[in-house]
JSON list of C-alpha atoms in Angstrom, two decimals:
[
{"chain": "A", "resi": 226, "resn": "ALA", "atom": "CA", "xyz": [202.53, 211.44, 79.46]},
{"chain": "A", "resi": 227, "resn": "GLN", "atom": "CA", "xyz": [201.60, 213.04, 76.41]},
{"chain": "A", "resi": 228, "resn": "SER", "atom": "CA", "xyz": [202.75, 216.57, 75.21]},
{"chain": "A", "resi": 229, "resn": "VAL", "atom": "CA", "xyz": [204.34, 218.84, 72.08]},
{"chain": "A", "resi": 230, "resn": "THR", "atom": "CA", "xyz": [207.67, 219.99, 71.46]},
{"chain": "A", "resi": 231, "resn": "GLN", "atom": "CA", "xyz": [207.25, 222.52, 68.80]},
{"chain": "A", "resi": 232, "resn": "PRO", "atom": "CA", "xyz": [210.74, 223.84, 69.65]},
{"chain": "A", "resi": 233, "resn": "ASP", "atom": "CA", "xyz": [210.38, 227.70, 66.95]},
{"chain": "A", "resi": 234, "resn": "ILE", "atom": "CA", "xyz": [208.78, 230.36, 68.67]},
{"chain": "A", "resi": 235, "resn": "HIS", "atom": "CA", "xyz": [208.34, 232.35, 65.56]},
{"chain": "A", "resi": 236, "resn": "ILE", "atom": "CA", "xyz": [210.65, 231.71, 61.99]},
{"chain": "A", "resi": 237, "resn": "THR", "atom": "CA", "xyz": [210.44, 234.27, 59.15]},
{"chain": "A", "resi": 238, "resn": "VAL", "atom": "CA", "xyz": [210.22, 233.25, 55.10]},
{"chain": "A", "resi": 239, "resn": "SER", "atom": "CA", "xyz": [210.52, 235.29, 52.12]},
{"chain": "A", "resi": 240, "resn": "GLU", "atom": "CA", "xyz": [207.41, 234.96, 50.00]},
{"chain": "A", "resi": 241, "resn": "GLY", "atom": "CA", "xyz": [207.84, 231.87, 47.55]},
{"chain": "A", "resi": 242, "resn": "ALA", "atom": "CA", "xyz": [210.57, 229.71, 49.94]},
{"chain": "A", "resi": 243, "resn": "SER", "atom": "CA", "xyz": [210.04, 226.90, 50.97]},
{"chain": "A", "resi": 244, "resn": "LEU", "atom": "CA", "xyz": [208.39, 226.39, 54.86]},
{"chain": "A", "resi": 245, "resn": "GLU", "atom": "CA", "xyz": [209.41, 223.30, 57.00]},
{"chain": "A", "resi": 246, "resn": "LEU", "atom": "CA", "xyz": [207.76, 224.40, 60.96]},
{"chain": "A", "resi": 247, "resn": "ARG", "atom": "CA", "xyz": [208.71, 221.40, 63.54]},
{"chain": "A", "resi": 248, "resn": "CYS", "atom": "CA", "xyz": [207.02, 219.43, 65.28]},
{"chain": "A", "resi": 249, "resn": "ASN", "atom": "CA", "xyz": [207.82, 217.03, 67.60]},
{"chain": "A", "resi": 250, "resn": "TYR", "atom": "CA", "xyz": [205.60, 215.06, 70.56]},
{"chain": "A", "resi": 251, "resn": "SER", "atom": "CA", "xyz": [205.68, 212.57, 73.12]},
{"chain": "A", "resi": 252, "resn": "TYR", "atom": "CA", "xyz": [203.26, 208.99, 73.01]},
{"chain": "A", "resi": 253, "resn": "GLY", "atom": "CA", "xyz": [203.43, 205.69, 73.98]},
{"chain": "A", "resi": 254, "resn": "ALA", "atom": "CA", "xyz": [200.70, 204.24, 71.23]},
{"chain": "A", "resi": 255, "resn": "THR", "atom": "CA", "xyz": [200.28, 205.64, 67.95]},
{"chain": "A", "resi": 256, "resn": "PRO", "atom": "CA", "xyz": [198.92, 209.00, 68.41]},
{"chain": "A", "resi": 257, "resn": "TYR", "atom": "CA", "xyz": [196.51, 211.31, 66.35]},
{"chain": "A", "resi": 258, "resn": "LEU", "atom": "CA", "xyz": [198.12, 214.25, 65.23]},
{"chain": "A", "resi": 259, "resn": "PHE", "atom": "CA", "xyz": [197.00, 217.98, 63.86]},
{"chain": "A", "resi": 260, "resn": "TRP", "atom": "CA", "xyz": [198.53, 221.34, 62.24]},
{"chain": "A", "resi": 261, "resn": "TYR", "atom": "CA", "xyz": [195.94, 223.96, 63.21]},
{"chain": "A", "resi": 262, "resn": "VAL", "atom": "CA", "xyz": [196.71, 227.55, 61.84]},
{"chain": "A", "resi": 263, "resn": "GLN", "atom": "CA", "xyz": [195.47, 230.39, 62.80]},
{"chain": "A", "resi": 264, "resn": "SER", "atom": "CA", "xyz": [195.13, 233.66, 61.26]},
{"chain": "A", "resi": 265, "resn": "PRO", "atom": "CA", "xyz": [195.33, 237.35, 63.56]},
{"chain": "A", "resi": 266, "resn": "GLY", "atom": "CA", "xyz": [192.04, 237.90, 65.49]},
{"chain": "A", "resi": 267, "resn": "GLN", "atom": "CA", "xyz": [190.36, 234.35, 64.95]},
{"chain": "A", "resi": 268, "resn": "GLY", "atom": "CA", "xyz": [190.39, 230.61, 66.01]},
{"chain": "A", "resi": 269, "resn": "LEU", "atom": "CA", "xyz": [191.88, 227.76, 65.04]},
{"chain": "A", "resi": 270, "resn": "GLN", "atom": "CA", "xyz": [191.51, 226.10, 61.73]},
{"chain": "A", "resi": 271, "resn": "LEU", "atom": "CA", "xyz": [192.38, 222.56, 60.66]},
{"chain": "A", "resi": 272, "resn": "LEU", "atom": "CA", "xyz": [194.82, 222.01, 58.55]},
{"chain": "A", "resi": 273, "resn": "LEU", "atom": "CA", "xyz": [195.23, 218.03, 58.14]},
{"chain": "A", "resi": 274, "resn": "LYS", "atom": "CA", "xyz": [195.15, 215.44, 60.35]},
{"chain": "A", "resi": 275, "resn": "TYR", "atom": "CA", "xyz": [197.04, 211.98, 60.19]},
{"chain": "A", "resi": 276, "resn": "PHE", "atom": "CA", "xyz": [195.68, 208.62, 62.07]},
{"chain": "A", "resi": 277, "resn": "SER", "atom": "CA", "xyz": [197.32, 205.35, 60.55]},
{"chain": "A", "resi": 278, "resn": "GLY", "atom": "CA", "xyz": [198.08, 205.50, 57.29]},
{"chain": "A", "resi": 279, "resn": "ASP", "atom": "CA", "xyz": [200.12, 206.41, 54.56]},
{"chain": "A", "resi": 280, "resn": "THR", "atom": "CA", "xyz": [202.59, 208.85, 56.65]},
{"chain": "A", "resi": 281, "resn": "LEU", "atom": "CA", "xyz": [202.42, 211.69, 54.53]},
{"chain": "A", "resi": 282, "resn": "VAL", "atom": "CA", "xyz": [198.95, 213.66, 54.46]},
{"chain": "A", "resi": 283, "resn": "GLN", "atom": "CA", "xyz": [197.86, 216.56, 53.03]},
{"chain": "A", "resi": 284, "resn": "GLY", "atom": "CA", "xyz": [195.51, 219.45, 53.73]},
{"chain": "A", "resi": 285, "resn": "ILE", "atom": "CA", "xyz": [194.60, 222.60, 53.12]},
{"chain": "A", "resi": 286, "resn": "LYS", "atom": "CA", "xyz": [196.05, 225.03, 51.38]},
{"chain": "A", "resi": 287, "resn": "GLY", "atom": "CA", "xyz": [198.76, 223.52, 49.93]},
{"chain": "A", "resi": 288, "resn": "PHE", "atom": "CA", "xyz": [200.26, 222.57, 53.09]},
{"chain": "A", "resi": 289, "resn": "GLU", "atom": "CA", "xyz": [201.54, 218.76, 53.63]},
{"chain": "A", "resi": 290, "resn": "ALA", "atom": "CA", "xyz": [203.11, 216.73, 57.12]},
{"chain": "A", "resi": 291, "resn": "GLU", "atom": "CA", "xyz": [204.85, 214.22, 58.00]},
{"chain": "A", "resi": 292, "resn": "PHE", "atom": "CA", "xyz": [204.61, 211.82, 60.56]},
{"chain": "A", "resi": 293, "resn": "LYS", "atom": "CA", "xyz": [208.11, 210.16, 61.44]},
{"chain": "A", "resi": 294, "resn": "ARG", "atom": "CA", "xyz": [207.68, 207.35, 64.34]},
{"chain": "A", "resi": 295, "resn": "SER", "atom": "CA", "xyz": [211.78, 207.27, 64.35]},
{"chain": "A", "resi": 296, "resn": "GLN", "atom": "CA", "xyz": [212.06, 210.69, 65.03]},
{"chain": "A", "resi": 297, "resn": "SER", "atom": "CA", "xyz": [208.53, 210.86, 67.46]},
{"chain": "A", "resi": 298, "resn": "SER", "atom": "CA", "xyz": [208.28, 213.95, 64.95]},
{"chain": "A", "resi": 299, "resn": "PHE", "atom": "CA", "xyz": [205.34, 215.95, 62.38]},
{"chain": "A", "resi": 300, "resn": "ASN", "atom": "CA", "xyz": [207.03, 218.84, 60.91]},
{"chain": "A", "resi": 301, "resn": "LEU", "atom": "CA", "xyz": [204.84, 220.75, 58.29]},
{"chain": "A", "resi": 302, "resn": "ARG", "atom": "CA", "xyz": [205.27, 221.87, 54.83]},
{"chain": "A", "resi": 303, "resn": "LYS", "atom": "CA", "xyz": [205.20, 223.66, 52.58]},
{"chain": "A", "resi": 304, "resn": "PRO", "atom": "CA", "xyz": [206.67, 224.07, 48.84]},
{"chain": "A", "resi": 305, "resn": "SER", "atom": "CA", "xyz": [206.04, 228.17, 48.40]},
{"chain": "A", "resi": 306, "resn": "VAL", "atom": "CA", "xyz": [204.31, 230.39, 50.99]},
{"chain": "A", "resi": 307, "resn": "HIS", "atom": "CA", "xyz": [202.29, 233.76, 50.43]},
{"chain": "A", "resi": 308, "resn": "TRP", "atom": "CA", "xyz": [202.11, 236.00, 52.42]},
{"chain": "A", "resi": 309, "resn": "SER", "atom": "CA", "xyz": [198.31, 235.31, 53.69]},
{"chain": "A", "resi": 310, "resn": "ASP", "atom": "CA", "xyz": [200.35, 232.67, 54.67]},
{"chain": "A", "resi": 311, "resn": "ALA", "atom": "CA", "xyz": [201.59, 234.33, 58.23]},
{"chain": "A", "resi": 312, "resn": "ALA", "atom": "CA", "xyz": [199.62, 232.99, 61.17]},
{"chain": "A", "resi": 313, "resn": "GLU", "atom": "CA", "xyz": [200.30, 231.45, 63.87]},
{"chain": "A", "resi": 314, "resn": "TYR", "atom": "CA", "xyz": [200.65, 227.33, 63.56]},
{"chain": "A", "resi": 315, "resn": "PHE", "atom": "CA", "xyz": [199.81, 224.70, 66.13]},
{"chain": "A", "resi": 316, "resn": "CYS", "atom": "CA", "xyz": [200.78, 221.40, 66.10]},
{"chain": "A", "resi": 317, "resn": "ALA", "atom": "CA", "xyz": [198.74, 219.12, 68.65]},
{"chain": "A", "resi": 318, "resn": "VAL", "atom": "CA", "xyz": [197.67, 215.72, 69.62]},
{"chain": "A", "resi": 319, "resn": "VAL", "atom": "CA", "xyz": [195.64, 213.21, 71.03]},
{"chain": "A", "resi": 320, "resn": "GLY", "atom": "CA", "xyz": [196.42, 209.79, 72.03]},
{"chain": "A", "resi": 321, "resn": "SER", "atom": "CA", "xyz": [192.92, 207.26, 70.33]},
{"chain": "A", "resi": 322, "resn": "SER", "atom": "CA", "xyz": [190.93, 206.35, 74.06]},
{"chain": "A", "resi": 323, "resn": "ALA", "atom": "CA", "xyz": [190.85, 210.59, 74.83]},
{"chain": "A", "resi": 324, "resn": "SER", "atom": "CA", "xyz": [189.22, 213.42, 73.82]},
{"chain": "A", "resi": 325, "resn": "LYS", "atom": "CA", "xyz": [190.97, 216.03, 75.79]},
{"chain": "A", "resi": 326, "resn": "ILE", "atom": "CA", "xyz": [193.93, 217.71, 72.79]},
{"chain": "A", "resi": 327, "resn": "ILE", "atom": "CA", "xyz": [197.64, 218.29, 73.91]},
{"chain": "A", "resi": 328, "resn": "PHE", "atom": "CA", "xyz": [198.62, 221.77, 72.07]},
{"chain": "A", "resi": 329, "resn": "GLY", "atom": "CA", "xyz": [202.21, 222.98, 71.70]},
{"chain": "A", "resi": 330, "resn": "SER", "atom": "CA", "xyz": [202.86, 226.36, 72.35]},
{"chain": "A", "resi": 331, "resn": "GLY", "atom": "CA", "xyz": [203.01, 227.79, 68.76]},
{"chain": "A", "resi": 332, "resn": "THR", "atom": "CA", "xyz": [205.00, 228.65, 66.02]},
{"chain": "A", "resi": 333, "resn": "ARG", "atom": "CA", "xyz": [204.29, 232.33, 64.69]},
{"chain": "A", "resi": 334, "resn": "LEU", "atom": "CA", "xyz": [205.63, 232.38, 60.68]},
{"chain": "A", "resi": 335, "resn": "SER", "atom": "CA", "xyz": [206.38, 235.98, 58.85]},
{"chain": "A", "resi": 336, "resn": "ILE", "atom": "CA", "xyz": [206.24, 236.58, 55.77]},
{"chain": "A", "resi": 337, "resn": "ARG", "atom": "CA", "xyz": [208.77, 238.68, 54.02]},
{"chain": "A", "resi": 338, "resn": "PRO", "atom": "CA", "xyz": [208.25, 240.30, 51.09]},
{"chain": "B", "resi": 163, "resn": "ASP", "atom": "CA", "xyz": [176.84, 224.27, 59.03]},
{"chain": "B", "resi": 164, "resn": "ALA", "atom": "CA", "xyz": [177.24, 226.85, 61.22]},
{"chain": "B", "resi": 165, "resn": "GLY", "atom": "CA", "xyz": [180.19, 225.89, 62.60]},
{"chain": "B", "resi": 166, "resn": "VAL", "atom": "CA", "xyz": [180.49, 226.24, 66.36]},
{"chain": "B", "resi": 167, "resn": "ILE", "atom": "CA", "xyz": [179.19, 229.64, 67.65]},
{"chain": "B", "resi": 168, "resn": "GLN", "atom": "CA", "xyz": [180.09, 232.16, 70.57]},
{"chain": "B", "resi": 169, "resn": "SER", "atom": "CA", "xyz": [178.79, 234.76, 71.83]},
{"chain": "B", "resi": 170, "resn": "PRO", "atom": "CA", "xyz": [179.46, 237.68, 72.83]},
{"chain": "B", "resi": 171, "resn": "ARG", "atom": "CA", "xyz": [182.21, 238.27, 70.46]},
{"chain": "B", "resi": 172, "resn": "HIS", "atom": "CA", "xyz": [183.94, 240.63, 72.05]},
{"chain": "B", "resi": 173, "resn": "GLU", "atom": "CA", "xyz": [182.68, 241.92, 75.99]},
{"chain": "B", "resi": 174, "resn": "VAL", "atom": "CA", "xyz": [184.31, 244.95, 78.11]},
{"chain": "B", "resi": 175, "resn": "THR", "atom": "CA", "xyz": [183.37, 244.84, 82.49]},
{"chain": "B", "resi": 176, "resn": "GLU", "atom": "CA", "xyz": [184.55, 246.09, 85.06]},
{"chain": "B", "resi": 177, "resn": "MET", "atom": "CA", "xyz": [186.16, 244.53, 88.07]},
{"chain": "B", "resi": 178, "resn": "GLY", "atom": "CA", "xyz": [183.85, 242.98, 90.42]},
{"chain": "B", "resi": 179, "resn": "GLN", "atom": "CA", "xyz": [181.25, 241.78, 87.36]},
{"chain": "B", "resi": 180, "resn": "GLU", "atom": "CA", "xyz": [180.16, 238.74, 86.58]},
{"chain": "B", "resi": 181, "resn": "VAL", "atom": "CA", "xyz": [180.77, 237.85, 83.48]},
{"chain": "B", "resi": 182, "resn": "THR", "atom": "CA", "xyz": [179.37, 234.99, 80.31]},
{"chain": "B", "resi": 183, "resn": "LEU", "atom": "CA", "xyz": [180.45, 233.37, 77.83]},
{"chain": "B", "resi": 184, "resn": "ARG", "atom": "CA", "xyz": [178.30, 231.67, 75.79]},
{"chain": "B", "resi": 185, "resn": "CYS", "atom": "CA", "xyz": [179.00, 228.92, 72.85]},
{"chain": "B", "resi": 186, "resn": "LYS", "atom": "CA", "xyz": [176.38, 227.02, 70.63]},
{"chain": "B", "resi": 187, "resn": "PRO", "atom": "CA", "xyz": [178.75, 223.27, 68.69]},
{"chain": "B", "resi": 188, "resn": "ILE", "atom": "CA", "xyz": [178.33, 221.93, 65.74]},
{"chain": "B", "resi": 189, "resn": "SER", "atom": "CA", "xyz": [175.00, 219.70, 65.93]},
{"chain": "B", "resi": 190, "resn": "GLY", "atom": "CA", "xyz": [175.61, 216.80, 66.50]},
{"chain": "B", "resi": 191, "resn": "HIS", "atom": "CA", "xyz": [179.51, 216.89, 68.04]},
{"chain": "B", "resi": 192, "resn": "ASN", "atom": "CA", "xyz": [178.81, 214.66, 71.83]},
{"chain": "B", "resi": 193, "resn": "SER", "atom": "CA", "xyz": [182.25, 216.75, 73.05]},
{"chain": "B", "resi": 194, "resn": "LEU", "atom": "CA", "xyz": [182.93, 220.65, 74.06]},
{"chain": "B", "resi": 195, "resn": "PHE", "atom": "CA", "xyz": [185.67, 222.22, 75.23]},
{"chain": "B", "resi": 196, "resn": "TRP", "atom": "CA", "xyz": [186.45, 225.45, 76.59]},
{"chain": "B", "resi": 197, "resn": "TYR", "atom": "CA", "xyz": [189.86, 227.47, 76.16]},
{"chain": "B", "resi": 198, "resn": "ARG", "atom": "CA", "xyz": [191.64, 230.79, 77.23]},
{"chain": "B", "resi": 199, "resn": "GLN", "atom": "CA", "xyz": [194.35, 231.55, 75.18]},
{"chain": "B", "resi": 200, "resn": "THR", "atom": "CA", "xyz": [197.15, 234.54, 76.40]},
{"chain": "B", "resi": 201, "resn": "MET", "atom": "CA", "xyz": [200.32, 236.12, 75.12]},
{"chain": "B", "resi": 202, "resn": "MET", "atom": "CA", "xyz": [201.46, 234.99, 78.36]},
{"chain": "B", "resi": 203, "resn": "ARG", "atom": "CA", "xyz": [200.17, 231.13, 78.52]},
{"chain": "B", "resi": 204, "resn": "GLY", "atom": "CA", "xyz": [198.76, 230.59, 75.25]},
{"chain": "B", "resi": 205, "resn": "LEU", "atom": "CA", "xyz": [196.49, 228.28, 74.91]},
{"chain": "B", "resi": 206, "resn": "GLU", "atom": "CA", "xyz": [195.36, 226.57, 77.81]},
{"chain": "B", "resi": 207, "resn": "LEU", "atom": "CA", "xyz": [192.46, 223.44, 78.17]},
{"chain": "B", "resi": 208, "resn": "LEU", "atom": "CA", "xyz": [190.06, 225.37, 81.20]},
{"chain": "B", "resi": 209, "resn": "ILE", "atom": "CA", "xyz": [187.32, 222.73, 80.81]},
{"chain": "B", "resi": 210, "resn": "TYR", "atom": "CA", "xyz": [186.34, 219.78, 78.30]},
{"chain": "B", "resi": 211, "resn": "PHE", "atom": "CA", "xyz": [182.82, 217.88, 78.50]},
{"chain": "B", "resi": 212, "resn": "ASN", "atom": "CA", "xyz": [182.11, 214.77, 76.69]},
{"chain": "B", "resi": 213, "resn": "ASN", "atom": "CA", "xyz": [177.77, 213.83, 75.99]},
{"chain": "B", "resi": 214, "resn": "ASN", "atom": "CA", "xyz": [177.24, 217.82, 78.93]},
{"chain": "B", "resi": 215, "resn": "VAL", "atom": "CA", "xyz": [179.33, 215.94, 81.42]},
{"chain": "B", "resi": 216, "resn": "PRO", "atom": "CA", "xyz": [182.03, 217.42, 82.59]},
{"chain": "B", "resi": 217, "resn": "ILE", "atom": "CA", "xyz": [185.57, 214.86, 81.92]},
{"chain": "B", "resi": 218, "resn": "ASP", "atom": "CA", "xyz": [187.96, 217.47, 83.71]},
{"chain": "B", "resi": 219, "resn": "ASP", "atom": "CA", "xyz": [188.49, 220.66, 85.23]},
{"chain": "B", "resi": 220, "resn": "SER", "atom": "CA", "xyz": [191.36, 220.62, 86.07]},
{"chain": "B", "resi": 221, "resn": "GLY", "atom": "CA", "xyz": [191.82, 223.50, 84.29]},
{"chain": "B", "resi": 222, "resn": "MET", "atom": "CA", "xyz": [189.62, 226.15, 85.71]},
{"chain": "B", "resi": 223, "resn": "PRO", "atom": "CA", "xyz": [191.62, 228.48, 86.77]},
{"chain": "B", "resi": 224, "resn": "GLU", "atom": "CA", "xyz": [190.23, 229.25, 90.58]},
{"chain": "B", "resi": 225, "resn": "ASP", "atom": "CA", "xyz": [186.42, 228.94, 92.05]},
{"chain": "B", "resi": 226, "resn": "ARG", "atom": "CA", "xyz": [185.54, 232.63, 90.35]},
{"chain": "B", "resi": 227, "resn": "PHE", "atom": "CA", "xyz": [185.37, 230.74, 86.88]},
{"chain": "B", "resi": 228, "resn": "SER", "atom": "CA", "xyz": [182.61, 227.67, 86.40]},
{"chain": "B", "resi": 229, "resn": "ALA", "atom": "CA", "xyz": [181.36, 226.34, 82.92]},
{"chain": "B", "resi": 230, "resn": "LYS", "atom": "CA", "xyz": [177.76, 224.01, 82.16]},
{"chain": "B", "resi": 231, "resn": "MET", "atom": "CA", "xyz": [176.35, 222.59, 79.85]},
{"chain": "B", "resi": 232, "resn": "PRO", "atom": "CA", "xyz": [172.47, 221.72, 79.90]},
{"chain": "B", "resi": 233, "resn": "ASN", "atom": "CA", "xyz": [172.37, 220.40, 76.84]},
{"chain": "B", "resi": 234, "resn": "ALA", "atom": "CA", "xyz": [173.97, 219.36, 73.83]},
{"chain": "B", "resi": 235, "resn": "SER", "atom": "CA", "xyz": [173.41, 222.34, 72.02]},
{"chain": "B", "resi": 236, "resn": "PHE", "atom": "CA", "xyz": [174.74, 224.83, 74.72]},
{"chain": "B", "resi": 237, "resn": "SER", "atom": "CA", "xyz": [177.09, 225.99, 77.16]},
{"chain": "B", "resi": 238, "resn": "THR", "atom": "CA", "xyz": [178.32, 228.77, 79.43]},
{"chain": "B", "resi": 239, "resn": "LEU", "atom": "CA", "xyz": [181.90, 229.94, 80.58]},
{"chain": "B", "resi": 240, "resn": "LYS", "atom": "CA", "xyz": [180.75, 231.53, 83.35]},
{"chain": "B", "resi": 241, "resn": "ILE", "atom": "CA", "xyz": [183.29, 234.27, 85.66]},
{"chain": "B", "resi": 242, "resn": "GLN", "atom": "CA", "xyz": [182.51, 236.01, 88.97]},
{"chain": "B", "resi": 243, "resn": "PRO", "atom": "CA", "xyz": [183.79, 238.08, 90.23]},
{"chain": "B", "resi": 244, "resn": "SER", "atom": "CA", "xyz": [185.74, 239.25, 87.29]},
{"chain": "B", "resi": 245, "resn": "GLU", "atom": "CA", "xyz": [189.91, 240.61, 87.46]},
{"chain": "B", "resi": 246, "resn": "PRO", "atom": "CA", "xyz": [191.73, 241.77, 85.36]},
{"chain": "B", "resi": 247, "resn": "ARG", "atom": "CA", "xyz": [194.58, 239.32, 85.36]},
{"chain": "B", "resi": 248, "resn": "ASP", "atom": "CA", "xyz": [190.86, 237.41, 83.28]},
{"chain": "B", "resi": 249, "resn": "SER", "atom": "CA", "xyz": [191.59, 239.43, 79.82]},
{"chain": "B", "resi": 250, "resn": "ALA", "atom": "CA", "xyz": [191.90, 236.70, 77.16]},
{"chain": "B", "resi": 251, "resn": "VAL", "atom": "CA", "xyz": [189.96, 235.18, 74.42]},
{"chain": "B", "resi": 252, "resn": "TYR", "atom": "CA", "xyz": [188.52, 232.93, 75.26]},
{"chain": "B", "resi": 253, "resn": "PHE", "atom": "CA", "xyz": [187.21, 230.15, 72.88]},
{"chain": "B", "resi": 254, "resn": "CYS", "atom": "CA", "xyz": [185.12, 226.92, 72.71]},
{"chain": "B", "resi": 255, "resn": "ALA", "atom": "CA", "xyz": [185.90, 224.10, 70.76]},
{"chain": "B", "resi": 256, "resn": "SER", "atom": "CA", "xyz": [183.80, 221.14, 69.82]},
{"chain": "B", "resi": 257, "resn": "SER", "atom": "CA", "xyz": [184.33, 217.01, 68.29]},
{"chain": "B", "resi": 258, "resn": "GLY", "atom": "CA", "xyz": [182.84, 213.50, 67.58]},
{"chain": "B", "resi": 259, "resn": "GLY", "atom": "CA", "xyz": [180.53, 213.27, 65.16]},
{"chain": "B", "resi": 260, "resn": "GLU", "atom": "CA", "xyz": [179.93, 211.36, 61.73]},
{"chain": "B", "resi": 261, "resn": "ALA", "atom": "CA", "xyz": [180.82, 213.87, 59.77]},
{"chain": "B", "resi": 262, "resn": "SER", "atom": "CA", "xyz": [184.62, 215.17, 62.11]},
{"chain": "B", "resi": 263, "resn": "GLY", "atom": "CA", "xyz": [187.21, 212.90, 62.31]},
{"chain": "B", "resi": 264, "resn": "ARG", "atom": "CA", "xyz": [187.77, 211.02, 65.87]},
{"chain": "B", "resi": 265, "resn": "ASN", "atom": "CA", "xyz": [189.36, 214.15, 68.34]},
{"chain": "B", "resi": 266, "resn": "GLU", "atom": "CA", "xyz": [189.43, 216.56, 65.86]},
{"chain": "B", "resi": 267, "resn": "GLN", "atom": "CA", "xyz": [188.10, 219.43, 66.83]},
{"chain": "B", "resi": 268, "resn": "TYR", "atom": "CA", "xyz": [186.67, 222.92, 65.81]},
{"chain": "B", "resi": 269, "resn": "PHE", "atom": "CA", "xyz": [186.88, 226.02, 66.92]},
{"chain": "B", "resi": 270, "resn": "GLY", "atom": "CA", "xyz": [184.72, 229.02, 66.92]},
{"chain": "B", "resi": 271, "resn": "PRO", "atom": "CA", "xyz": [186.01, 232.71, 66.71]},
{"chain": "B", "resi": 272, "resn": "GLY", "atom": "CA", "xyz": [186.00, 233.74, 70.08]},
{"chain": "B", "resi": 273, "resn": "THR", "atom": "CA", "xyz": [185.57, 235.73, 73.13]},
{"chain": "B", "resi": 274, "resn": "ARG", "atom": "CA", "xyz": [187.74, 238.54, 73.39]},
{"chain": "B", "resi": 275, "resn": "LEU", "atom": "CA", "xyz": [187.51, 239.67, 77.24]},
{"chain": "B", "resi": 276, "resn": "THR", "atom": "CA", "xyz": [189.04, 242.90, 78.72]},
{"chain": "B", "resi": 277, "resn": "VAL", "atom": "CA", "xyz": [188.50, 243.04, 82.08]},
{"chain": "B", "resi": 278, "resn": "THR", "atom": "CA", "xyz": [189.00, 246.60, 83.13]}
]
């Protein structure tokens, strides 16, 4: 069965510091992978997606993620965070023949001034 | 495109009352999803439709919950009777169509439901 694990419930980083949010997935074939961001009081917004090809994908707001099949990971990175990046981040996976997305439990990011 | 539209944005009701949440998906999308989000349980998929047909309703908590999609541009989620434990933010999302990538979902702003 498909599953997504986000091992970090809450992370705090200083403004201007680099960020890496972890995501591990479980899926038998090549998955479709997503990162979503949810700002307080808002819906989920798609940051980036991986379907195939280049394993390093670029997204909006300066985020990127790298698909590593050998580690079943799809970690989200940003070289320098801004206070506006404080939000909840969700990793998600879906099989190629399915419509339903499986979401991770989310990682809450706080930014230290 | 206006994106996924949900109404109302906020709903406060008393226990036992019927609540109806509404969703208009992005035009051309053929899949629609209803989610519930709470602090305790996180984001839960309640039900989803493909081409207006319910495909998986295993997430619907109990018979008090029902969802319909009478046409490609409208869906409702109804709770009757409502209970305080139904208080949550309910999201609608849609996917499919040429403009979106395969399977990525676009979320509405949510309806914050409070049942007193």
